[in-house]
Amino acid sequence: MKFAYSFREATENELTIAGGKGASLCLMYQAGIRVPDGFVILATAFENNNVKQEAKADILKCLDSLPDVLFAVRSSALSEDSTKTSFAGEFESVLDVKKVDVFSAVSQVAVSAKSQRVSEYSRVHGVDGDHKIAVVVQIMIKAKISGVLFSADPITGSHVNMVGNQVFGAGEQLVSGENNAYPFTISRLGAKYQGDKSFAVFAKAMHRTVEKLESIFGCMLDIEWAVDDKLYIVQARPITTLQTIDYDTYEINQSLDTDALWTSNNVGEAVPDVMSPFTWSMLHEMDMECQKVPGYYMFGNICGRTYTNISIVISMLKAIGYSSAKSQELIADIFGHIPSGLEVPVYPFGRFEIIKETVARSKKSLKRMRDSKKQKAYYLERTPVWYVETLEFIEKAATKEELLNLWVSDVRPFLSALWNIWFGGAGSLTLSTLRSRLVKMVGEEQANLLCSNFSGGNPLVSMQPLLGIEQVVSGKLDREKYLELYGHRSPHEFEVYYPYPADDPDYVDKQISEYRKTGINPAELLKKQTEVFEKAKKEFIREYPAKQKWLEKKLAKVSQDASTRESLRNEFVKVFRVMRHLLLKIGAVTGVGDNIFMMYCFEVPKFLQGDCGMLDQLPVRRTNFEKYQKLPPFPMFIRGRFNPEEWLASNDRRQDYYDINAQKLVSGENLIKGFAGAPGTVEGKVHILRNFDEADEFQKGEILVTTVTNIGWTPMFPKAAAIVTDIGAPLSHAAIVARELGIPAVVGCGNATTVLKNGDLVLVNGSLGTVTKK
């Protein structure tokens, strides 16, 4: 390896020791971006911040290949211009350097790594102060105009406009403040320019260049540029204020890099816990498998908690012609109603571009889904057998080679296959469409009653853990078979960090004890609700006799889809329990123990192949994971950049939404509004459960008030007189199961757990979606 390389010849190997600036200039030059020509002197060329004697020949060769002009000699420390720290202006730059003075300027820049300001910056940012430095030598552009441009707003994270500042002359005047700067914007959609007319002629070229740069670097960028008669890019680095994750430490907040509306509805029900590093990375990999818009992902991680970026969904719908109001209406059954006054930031997706990109990117994922869906029956039949066999294989595995083979050839691909089937089908939109139609025809209460019999003639899989205990008590099902069939269903079923019920030897005894103590017969509840459903169906047919066949056909389809969807989810969850056991075995065989859950999914096979580079980082990841676990659940809706500490300290803190730009939402002092989840009216005393671990404290006949429920909560539902949740929508678990059991429910209230107190007497109206304090 040489000590110096021209921008055009540096390869991937050299870029690792070329520093952030040097590497980015080489990448841009080789990608065809107009970059002033030059070369990079690698960090290996320096010893004690002085140029090694043996490096001078390579430097001189690179210098001789360039014309006799003035040069800019700039630092490219290995810690500089990274995703974590920019070190902007901290290291030395020497401008207008004559060719004969380049070596002197290089030495001046290299020595700046030991300067006081660099040491102080390093201390403040927790960075090692011993900086290895590379140096860039580049033809100096005599700029008529120069400036900086951020490809997203560095303050709000908005992607709508690229924002910048310009000065006349050299860019150093902008940094130093010697000259007044002129602000400008270029809209991402349409490249519309607003700013001083001197730069207007270059706006479209800048817009095209930025889009190309983002495709190269895969992130939003802080760009320095200069214009003589043409536009040149002299530097590009990530916008450090928009970086959302430190993989080394698991410090993560994906609300920071974009102005978007996030919700925990729906996905927060499936994953209500703080995610371990492993689980988050697994979810992200599955998200990438189904990604539709380049650079945008549906699921986000805000300090360990799962959120869906509904700005993406709304933006896509608006791009193909739906109004904002209609778009919100279309997603309401899945993600809930967006609070009045809460603005939905929209991404600048163009109609043609979004259709083109979506179609192109959908082809592969749709093919995967089609191929998997053809095998739906196979996986529904095969997974129960695979589940038992694979747990046995894991128990017997004793070497890293065996465990790696299980991971690569069996467990991980099995998870992807089931994910594509579950994500790609199962028809929840069929129910949403039917319910919306019925609401318009007969009102919300009757519509909910007509949608309260998804199980048809057979109970949904999500109901079977509850009904199965009854079978164990009656002797129709033994304990071991119960755990095999239902021991993977849990309040934490998509988080592999927590044990599953089948891992608890006392679990069945606890469920039997609870069943006998309550004296409630779940099968009788189902039968009673079926009778209510049949009555509602007869009333509908009496009012709309011509719609009888239509209704029966639609209800049959909804019932079939619901059964398939729940069955697929049931099998999908089994893979997570298998994954947990595989990880525990890897931890036992390698000596890592349960720190294995602090690894990312993509690190596990590398670790089994001998890469131990991540081991030193696992303790600090655990520290941050446990810090996130101590924080309370965040608001159901989050708009923009969210700081948990500021939210916790706020006197106006709400659980339903967070938006520093929104006006305060006013509601009646004694009235809480949510979704009509399951019809019926009941009065009772509130019992707030912060998590399922408190379930033993709940008494029969109380009103269950909690943040969110999932299938793991089902066994306690029959004890509740009514159910009220902060998070949820008409298609959420709490609403579906409550309707099946005939228990009034109001879901998606947002702030029920903060407004209500234990012992409050309330009237729950599941038909209207209201909770009234008496």
PDB file of C-alpha atoms in Angstrom, residues 311-555:
ATOM      1  CA  SER A 311     -46.131  10.487   7.625  1.00  0.00           C
ATOM      2  CA  ILE A 312     -44.795   7.992   5.076  1.00  0.00           C
ATOM      3  CA  VAL A 313     -48.217   6.392   4.628  1.00  0.00           C
ATOM      4  CA  ILE A 314     -50.024   9.754   4.378  1.00  0.00           C
ATOM      5  CA  SER A 315     -47.373  11.116   1.989  1.00  0.00           C
ATOM      6  CA  MET A 316     -47.702   8.110  -0.332  1.00  0.00           C
ATOM      7  CA  LEU A 317     -51.506   8.415  -0.358  1.00  0.00           C
ATOM      8  CA  LYS A 318     -51.332  12.147  -1.039  1.00  0.00           C
ATOM      9  CA  ALA A 319     -48.822  11.592  -3.826  1.00  0.00           C
ATOM     10  CA  ILE A 320     -51.292   9.376  -5.696  1.00  0.00           C
ATOM     11  CA  GLY A 321     -54.160  11.820  -5.312  1.00  0.00           C
ATOM     12  CA  TYR A 322     -55.864  11.410  -1.942  1.00  0.00           C
ATOM     13  CA  SER A 323     -56.519  14.476   0.200  1.00  0.00           C
ATOM     14  CA  SER A 324     -54.992  14.703   3.654  1.00  0.00           C
ATOM     15  CA  ALA A 325     -58.406  14.202   5.285  1.00  0.00           C
ATOM     16  CA  LYS A 326     -59.228  11.155   3.154  1.00  0.00           C
ATOM     17  CA  SER A 327     -55.790   9.678   3.770  1.00  0.00           C
ATOM     18  CA  GLN A 328     -56.264   9.983   7.518  1.00  0.00           C
ATOM     19  CA  GLU A 329     -59.724   8.427   7.237  1.00  0.00           C
ATOM     20  CA  LEU A 330     -58.324   5.451   5.327  1.00  0.00           C
ATOM     21  CA  ILE A 331     -55.757   4.606   8.011  1.00  0.00           C
ATOM     22  CA  ALA A 332     -57.893   5.410  11.080  1.00  0.00           C
ATOM     23  CA  ASP A 333     -59.032   1.836  11.770  1.00  0.00           C
ATOM     24  CA  ILE A 334     -55.416   0.679  11.889  1.00  0.00           C
ATOM     25  CA  PHE A 335     -53.556   3.631  13.399  1.00  0.00           C
ATOM     26  CA  GLY A 336     -56.329   5.503  15.193  1.00  0.00           C
ATOM     27  CA  HIS A 337     -57.695   9.020  14.757  1.00  0.00           C
ATOM     28  CA  ILE A 338     -55.030  11.699  14.675  1.00  0.00           C
ATOM     29  CA  PRO A 339     -55.830  14.286  17.388  1.00  0.00           C
ATOM     30  CA  SER A 340     -57.453  17.488  16.154  1.00  0.00           C
ATOM     31  CA  GLY A 341     -54.905  20.259  15.678  1.00  0.00           C
ATOM     32  CA  LEU A 342     -51.996  17.850  15.273  1.00  0.00           C
ATOM     33  CA  GLU A 343     -50.417  18.506  11.879  1.00  0.00           C
ATOM     34  CA  VAL A 344     -49.135  15.598   9.795  1.00  0.00           C
ATOM     35  CA  PRO A 345     -45.808  16.554   8.197  1.00  0.00           C
ATOM     36  CA  VAL A 346     -45.695  15.303   4.627  1.00  0.00           C
ATOM     37  CA  TYR A 347     -42.647  14.087   2.738  1.00  0.00           C
ATOM     38  CA  PRO A 348     -42.064  15.595  -0.701  1.00  0.00           C
ATOM     39  CA  PHE A 349     -42.970  12.481  -2.692  1.00  0.00           C
ATOM     40  CA  GLY A 350     -43.798  13.249  -6.328  1.00  0.00           C
ATOM     41  CA  ARG A 351     -46.651  11.286  -7.937  1.00  0.00           C
ATOM     42  CA  PHE A 352     -44.601   9.899 -10.826  1.00  0.00           C
ATOM     43  CA  GLU A 353     -41.536   9.285  -8.696  1.00  0.00           C
ATOM     44  CA  ILE A 354     -43.412   7.500  -5.919  1.00  0.00           C
ATOM     45  CA  ILE A 355     -45.288   5.254  -8.349  1.00  0.00           C
ATOM     46  CA  LYS A 356     -42.088   4.453 -10.249  1.00  0.00           C
ATOM     47  CA  GLU A 357     -40.026   3.762  -7.134  1.00  0.00           C
ATOM     48  CA  THR A 358     -42.787   1.864  -5.364  1.00  0.00           C
ATOM     49  CA  VAL A 359     -43.442  -0.383  -8.356  1.00  0.00           C
ATOM     50  CA  ALA A 360     -39.724  -1.024  -8.879  1.00  0.00           C
ATOM     51  CA  ARG A 361     -39.060  -1.822  -5.236  1.00  0.00           C
ATOM     52  CA  SER A 362     -42.295  -3.722  -4.761  1.00  0.00           C
ATOM     53  CA  LYS A 363     -41.546  -6.273  -7.465  1.00  0.00           C
ATOM     54  CA  LYS A 364     -39.027  -8.218  -5.434  1.00  0.00           C
ATOM     55  CA  SER A 365     -40.936  -8.054  -2.163  1.00  0.00           C
ATOM     56  CA  LEU A 366     -44.247  -8.870  -3.861  1.00  0.00           C
ATOM     57  CA  LYS A 367     -42.630 -11.860  -5.567  1.00  0.00           C
ATOM     58  CA  ARG A 368     -41.333 -13.027  -2.197  1.00  0.00           C
ATOM     59  CA  MET A 369     -44.798 -12.594  -0.723  1.00  0.00           C
ATOM     60  CA  ARG A 370     -46.509 -14.381  -3.624  1.00  0.00           C
ATOM     61  CA  ASP A 371     -44.059 -17.246  -3.437  1.00  0.00           C
ATOM     62  CA  SER A 372     -44.534 -17.470   0.320  1.00  0.00           C
ATOM     63  CA  LYS A 373     -48.327 -17.170   0.152  1.00  0.00           C
ATOM     64  CA  LYS A 374     -48.444 -20.115  -2.231  1.00  0.00           C
ATOM     65  CA  GLN A 375     -46.893 -22.066   0.619  1.00  0.00           C
ATOM     66  CA  LYS A 376     -49.255 -20.667   3.270  1.00  0.00           C
ATOM     67  CA  ALA A 377     -50.941 -24.020   3.877  1.00  0.00           C
ATOM     68  CA  TYR A 378     -47.533 -25.711   4.030  1.00  0.00           C
ATOM     69  CA  TYR A 379     -46.221 -23.354   6.717  1.00  0.00           C
ATOM     70  CA  LEU A 380     -49.425 -23.525   8.772  1.00  0.00           C
ATOM     71  CA  GLU A 381     -49.064 -27.322   8.793  1.00  0.00           C
ATOM     72  CA  ARG A 382     -45.273 -27.493   8.993  1.00  0.00           C
ATOM     73  CA  THR A 383     -44.511 -24.863  11.652  1.00  0.00           C
ATOM     74  CA  PRO A 384     -45.955 -26.752  14.667  1.00  0.00           C
ATOM     75  CA  VAL A 385     -43.745 -29.734  13.797  1.00  0.00           C
ATOM     76  CA  TRP A 386     -40.737 -27.544  12.975  1.00  0.00           C
ATOM     77  CA  TYR A 387     -41.192 -25.724  16.279  1.00  0.00           C
ATOM     78  CA  VAL A 388     -40.892 -28.864  18.397  1.00  0.00           C
ATOM     79  CA  GLU A 389     -38.087 -30.388  16.297  1.00  0.00           C
ATOM     80  CA  THR A 390     -35.975 -27.233  16.205  1.00  0.00           C
ATOM     81  CA  LEU A 391     -36.183 -26.707  19.974  1.00  0.00           C
ATOM     82  CA  GLU A 392     -34.868 -30.258  20.334  1.00  0.00           C
ATOM     83  CA  PHE A 393     -32.041 -29.589  17.841  1.00  0.00           C
ATOM     84  CA  ILE A 394     -31.056 -26.469  19.770  1.00  0.00           C
ATOM     85  CA  GLU A 395     -31.007 -28.402  23.044  1.00  0.00           C
ATOM     86  CA  LYS A 396     -28.632 -30.978  21.531  1.00  0.00           C
ATOM     87  CA  ALA A 397     -26.318 -28.473  19.750  1.00  0.00           C
ATOM     88  CA  ALA A 398     -22.955 -28.191  21.483  1.00  0.00           C
ATOM     89  CA  THR A 399     -20.654 -26.304  19.098  1.00  0.00           C
ATOM     90  CA  LYS A 400     -20.562 -22.902  17.415  1.00  0.00           C
ATOM     91  CA  GLU A 401     -20.568 -24.643  14.038  1.00  0.00           C
ATOM     92  CA  GLU A 402     -23.831 -26.443  14.817  1.00  0.00           C
ATOM     93  CA  LEU A 403     -25.404 -23.250  16.131  1.00  0.00           C
ATOM     94  CA  LEU A 404     -24.275 -21.255  13.089  1.00  0.00           C
ATOM     95  CA  ASN A 405     -25.803 -23.846  10.785  1.00  0.00           C
ATOM     96  CA  LEU A 406     -29.101 -23.653  12.690  1.00  0.00           C
ATOM     97  CA  TRP A 407     -29.042 -19.864  12.394  1.00  0.00           C
ATOM     98  CA  VAL A 408     -28.077 -19.526   8.727  1.00  0.00           C
ATOM     99  CA  SER A 409     -29.802 -22.545   7.213  1.00  0.00           C
ATOM    100  CA  ASP A 410     -32.892 -22.896   9.350  1.00  0.00           C
ATOM    101  CA  VAL A 411     -34.161 -20.380  11.925  1.00  0.00           C
ATOM    102  CA  ARG A 412     -33.409 -17.061  10.223  1.00  0.00           C
ATOM    103  CA  PRO A 413     -34.793 -18.011   6.758  1.00  0.00           C
ATOM    104  CA  PHE A 414     -37.845 -19.621   8.398  1.00  0.00           C
ATOM    105  CA  LEU A 415     -38.579 -16.302  10.130  1.00  0.00           C
ATOM    106  CA  SER A 416     -38.380 -14.381   6.831  1.00  0.00           C
ATOM    107  CA  ALA A 417     -40.676 -16.853   5.077  1.00  0.00           C
ATOM    108  CA  LEU A 418     -43.390 -16.523   7.709  1.00  0.00           C
ATOM    109  CA  TRP A 419     -42.937 -12.728   7.869  1.00  0.00           C
ATOM    110  CA  ASN A 420     -43.565 -12.397   4.147  1.00  0.00           C
ATOM    111  CA  ILE A 421     -46.700 -14.534   4.388  1.00  0.00           C
ATOM    112  CA  TRP A 422     -48.082 -12.670   7.410  1.00  0.00           C
ATOM    113  CA  PHE A 423     -47.149  -9.207   6.132  1.00  0.00           C
ATOM    114  CA  GLY A 424     -48.329  -9.882   2.600  1.00  0.00           C
ATOM    115  CA  GLY A 425     -51.774 -11.283   3.245  1.00  0.00           C
ATOM    116  CA  ALA A 426     -54.380 -12.003   5.829  1.00  0.00           C
ATOM    117  CA  GLY A 427     -56.865  -9.341   4.839  1.00  0.00           C
ATOM    118  CA  SER A 428     -57.200  -6.796   7.655  1.00  0.00           C
ATOM    119  CA  LEU A 429     -58.191  -4.254   4.997  1.00  0.00           C
ATOM    120  CA  THR A 430     -61.230  -6.417   4.167  1.00  0.00           C
ATOM    121  CA  LEU A 431     -62.505  -5.903   7.714  1.00  0.00           C
ATOM    122  CA  SER A 432     -61.674  -2.201   7.715  1.00  0.00           C
ATOM    123  CA  THR A 433     -63.587  -1.657   4.465  1.00  0.00           C
ATOM    124  CA  LEU A 434     -66.614  -3.654   5.638  1.00  0.00           C
ATOM    125  CA  ARG A 435     -66.729  -1.962   9.026  1.00  0.00           C
ATOM    126  CA  SER A 436     -66.599   1.514   7.443  1.00  0.00           C
ATOM    127  CA  ARG A 437     -69.472   0.570   5.126  1.00  0.00           C
ATOM    128  CA  LEU A 438     -71.562  -0.827   7.980  1.00  0.00           C
ATOM    129  CA  VAL A 439     -70.994   2.266  10.139  1.00  0.00           C
ATOM    130  CA  LYS A 440     -72.541   4.390   7.377  1.00  0.00           C
ATOM    131  CA  MET A 441     -75.487   1.993   7.048  1.00  0.00           C
ATOM    132  CA  VAL A 442     -76.414   1.163  10.657  1.00  0.00           C
ATOM    133  CA  GLY A 443     -74.193   3.252  12.934  1.00  0.00           C
ATOM    134  CA  GLU A 444     -71.075   2.430  14.926  1.00  0.00           C
ATOM    135  CA  GLU A 445     -72.708   0.341  17.664  1.00  0.00           C
ATOM    136  CA  GLN A 446     -74.514  -2.032  15.292  1.00  0.00           C
ATOM    137  CA  ALA A 447     -71.452  -2.162  13.005  1.00  0.00           C
ATOM    138  CA  ASN A 448     -69.316  -3.297  15.919  1.00  0.00           C
ATOM    139  CA  LEU A 449     -71.863  -5.954  16.849  1.00  0.00           C
ATOM    140  CA  LEU A 450     -71.877  -7.259  13.275  1.00  0.00           C
ATOM    141  CA  CYS A 451     -68.075  -7.396  13.410  1.00  0.00           C
ATOM    142  CA  SER A 452     -68.034  -9.250  16.754  1.00  0.00           C
ATOM    143  CA  ASN A 453     -68.049 -12.811  15.456  1.00  0.00           C
ATOM    144  CA  PHE A 454     -64.762 -13.211  13.582  1.00  0.00           C
ATOM    145  CA  SER A 455     -64.427 -16.744  14.840  1.00  0.00           C
ATOM    146  CA  GLY A 456     -67.514 -17.908  12.966  1.00  0.00           C
ATOM    147  CA  GLY A 457     -68.029 -21.487  14.056  1.00  0.00           C
ATOM    148  CA  ASN A 458     -64.525 -21.933  15.485  1.00  0.00           C
ATOM    149  CA  PRO A 459     -62.757 -19.766  18.090  1.00  0.00           C
ATOM    150  CA  LEU A 460     -59.904 -17.599  16.809  1.00  0.00           C
ATOM    151  CA  VAL A 461     -56.409 -18.827  17.632  1.00  0.00           C
ATOM    152  CA  SER A 462     -55.952 -15.771  19.849  1.00  0.00           C
ATOM    153  CA  MET A 463     -58.844 -17.008  22.030  1.00  0.00           C
ATOM    154  CA  GLN A 464     -57.547 -20.540  22.383  1.00  0.00           C
ATOM    155  CA  PRO A 465     -55.035 -19.990  25.247  1.00  0.00           C
ATOM    156  CA  LEU A 466     -58.016 -18.840  27.308  1.00  0.00           C
ATOM    157  CA  LEU A 467     -60.288 -21.698  26.233  1.00  0.00           C
ATOM    158  CA  GLY A 468     -57.437 -24.213  26.529  1.00  0.00           C
ATOM    159  CA  ILE A 469     -57.205 -23.784  30.313  1.00  0.00           C
ATOM    160  CA  GLU A 470     -60.845 -24.856  30.503  1.00  0.00           C
ATOM    161  CA  GLN A 471     -59.874 -27.991  28.572  1.00  0.00           C
ATOM    162  CA  VAL A 472     -56.950 -28.680  30.935  1.00  0.00           C
ATOM    163  CA  VAL A 473     -59.250 -28.367  33.958  1.00  0.00           C
ATOM    164  CA  SER A 474     -61.804 -30.724  32.378  1.00  0.00           C
ATOM    165  CA  GLY A 475     -59.085 -33.260  31.481  1.00  0.00           C
ATOM    166  CA  LYS A 476     -59.517 -32.907  27.713  1.00  0.00           C
ATOM    167  CA  LEU A 477     -55.977 -31.481  27.294  1.00  0.00           C
ATOM    168  CA  ASP A 478     -52.827 -32.322  29.257  1.00  0.00           C
ATOM    169  CA  ARG A 479     -50.479 -29.645  30.571  1.00  0.00           C
ATOM    170  CA  GLU A 480     -47.551 -30.509  28.299  1.00  0.00           C
ATOM    171  CA  LYS A 481     -49.708 -30.264  25.192  1.00  0.00           C
ATOM    172  CA  TYR A 482     -51.193 -26.978  26.395  1.00  0.00           C
ATOM    173  CA  LEU A 483     -47.700 -25.463  26.697  1.00  0.00           C
ATOM    174  CA  GLU A 484     -46.704 -26.849  23.302  1.00  0.00           C
ATOM    175  CA  LEU A 485     -49.809 -25.335  21.680  1.00  0.00           C
ATOM    176  CA  TYR A 486     -50.039 -22.024  23.551  1.00  0.00           C
ATOM    177  CA  GLY A 487     -46.894 -21.558  25.678  1.00  0.00           C
ATOM    178  CA  HIS A 488     -45.383 -19.146  23.135  1.00  0.00           C
ATOM    179  CA  ARG A 489     -48.229 -16.594  23.467  1.00  0.00           C
ATOM    180  CA  SER A 490     -47.259 -13.843  25.864  1.00  0.00           C
ATOM    181  CA  PRO A 491     -47.504 -10.107  26.560  1.00  0.00           C
ATOM    182  CA  HIS A 492     -43.886  -9.935  25.325  1.00  0.00           C
ATOM    183  CA  GLU A 493     -44.145 -12.429  22.471  1.00  0.00           C
ATOM    184  CA  PHE A 494     -42.168 -10.384  19.904  1.00  0.00           C
ATOM    185  CA  GLU A 495     -39.381  -9.535  22.379  1.00  0.00           C
ATOM    186  CA  VAL A 496     -36.903 -12.407  22.708  1.00  0.00           C
ATOM    187  CA  TYR A 497     -35.295 -10.885  25.817  1.00  0.00           C
ATOM    188  CA  TYR A 498     -38.159 -12.084  28.036  1.00  0.00           C
ATOM    189  CA  PRO A 499     -39.016 -15.714  28.918  1.00  0.00           C
ATOM    190  CA  TYR A 500     -42.164 -17.214  27.418  1.00  0.00           C
ATOM    191  CA  PRO A 501     -44.945 -18.886  29.458  1.00  0.00           C
ATOM    192  CA  ALA A 502     -43.717 -22.310  28.308  1.00  0.00           C
ATOM    193  CA  ASP A 503     -40.432 -21.526  30.064  1.00  0.00           C
ATOM    194  CA  ASP A 504     -42.239 -21.126  33.416  1.00  0.00           C
ATOM    195  CA  PRO A 505     -42.930 -24.525  35.082  1.00  0.00           C
ATOM    196  CA  ASP A 506     -45.650 -22.951  37.261  1.00  0.00           C
ATOM    197  CA  TYR A 507     -47.491 -21.158  34.465  1.00  0.00           C
ATOM    198  CA  VAL A 508     -50.304 -23.680  33.922  1.00  0.00           C
ATOM    199  CA  ASP A 509     -50.950 -23.992  37.663  1.00  0.00           C
ATOM    200  CA  LYS A 510     -51.277 -20.211  37.923  1.00  0.00           C
ATOM    201  CA  GLN A 511     -53.761 -20.112  35.053  1.00  0.00           C
ATOM    202  CA  ILE A 512     -55.830 -22.939  36.545  1.00  0.00           C
ATOM    203  CA  SER A 513     -55.879 -21.196  39.919  1.00  0.00           C
ATOM    204  CA  GLU A 514     -57.028 -17.953  38.317  1.00  0.00           C
ATOM    205  CA  TYR A 515     -59.687 -19.770  36.291  1.00  0.00           C
ATOM    206  CA  ARG A 516     -61.151 -21.406  39.402  1.00  0.00           C
ATOM    207  CA  LYS A 517     -60.959 -18.235  41.472  1.00  0.00           C
ATOM    208  CA  THR A 518     -62.944 -16.123  38.984  1.00  0.00           C
ATOM    209  CA  GLY A 519     -65.594 -18.756  38.295  1.00  0.00           C
ATOM    210  CA  ILE A 520     -66.003 -17.354  34.771  1.00  0.00           C
ATOM    211  CA  ASN A 521     -66.673 -19.665  31.850  1.00  0.00           C
ATOM    212  CA  PRO A 522     -65.084 -18.200  28.660  1.00  0.00           C
ATOM    213  CA  ALA A 523     -67.021 -20.572  26.416  1.00  0.00           C
ATOM    214  CA  GLU A 524     -70.283 -19.269  27.854  1.00  0.00           C
ATOM    215  CA  LEU A 525     -69.186 -15.693  27.206  1.00  0.00           C
ATOM    216  CA  LEU A 526     -68.489 -16.577  23.578  1.00  0.00           C
ATOM    217  CA  LYS A 527     -71.855 -18.290  23.244  1.00  0.00           C
ATOM    218  CA  LYS A 528     -73.653 -15.285  24.722  1.00  0.00           C
ATOM    219  CA  GLN A 529     -71.883 -12.889  22.364  1.00  0.00           C
ATOM    220  CA  THR A 530     -72.704 -15.120  19.383  1.00  0.00           C
ATOM    221  CA  GLU A 531     -76.378 -14.766  20.293  1.00  0.00           C
ATOM    222  CA  VAL A 532     -76.008 -10.965  20.383  1.00  0.00           C
ATOM    223  CA  PHE A 533     -74.310 -11.098  16.985  1.00  0.00           C
ATOM    224  CA  GLU A 534     -77.101 -13.223  15.490  1.00  0.00           C
ATOM    225  CA  LYS A 535     -79.684 -10.765  16.798  1.00  0.00           C
ATOM    226  CA  ALA A 536     -77.808  -7.829  15.217  1.00  0.00           C
ATOM    227  CA  LYS A 537     -77.572  -9.749  11.947  1.00  0.00           C
ATOM    228  CA  LYS A 538     -81.338 -10.378  11.903  1.00  0.00           C
ATOM    229  CA  GLU A 539     -82.004  -6.674  12.564  1.00  0.00           C
ATOM    230  CA  PHE A 540     -79.734  -5.731   9.666  1.00  0.00           C
ATOM    231  CA  ILE A 541     -81.489  -8.150   7.298  1.00  0.00           C
ATOM    232  CA  ARG A 542     -84.884  -6.841   8.428  1.00  0.00           C
ATOM    233  CA  GLU A 543     -83.772  -3.293   7.553  1.00  0.00           C
ATOM    234  CA  TYR A 544     -81.864  -4.253   4.378  1.00  0.00           C
ATOM    235  CA  PRO A 545     -83.436  -7.503   3.079  1.00  0.00           C
ATOM    236  CA  ALA A 546     -81.798  -7.091  -0.341  1.00  0.00           C
ATOM    237  CA  LYS A 547     -78.361  -7.019   1.318  1.00  0.00           C
ATOM    238  CA  GLN A 548     -78.614 -10.402   3.084  1.00  0.00           C
ATOM    239  CA  LYS A 549     -76.450 -12.359   0.637  1.00  0.00           C
ATOM    240  CA  TRP A 550     -73.992  -9.459   0.421  1.00  0.00           C
ATOM    241  CA  LEU A 551     -73.650  -9.338   4.211  1.00  0.00           C
ATOM    242  CA  GLU A 552     -73.279 -13.099   4.614  1.00  0.00           C
ATOM    243  CA  LYS A 553     -70.639 -13.221   1.874  1.00  0.00           C
ATOM    244  CA  LYS A 554     -68.700 -10.321   3.411  1.00  0.00           C
ATOM    245  CA  LEU A 555     -68.904 -11.753   6.941  1.00  0.00           C
TER     246      LEU A 555
END
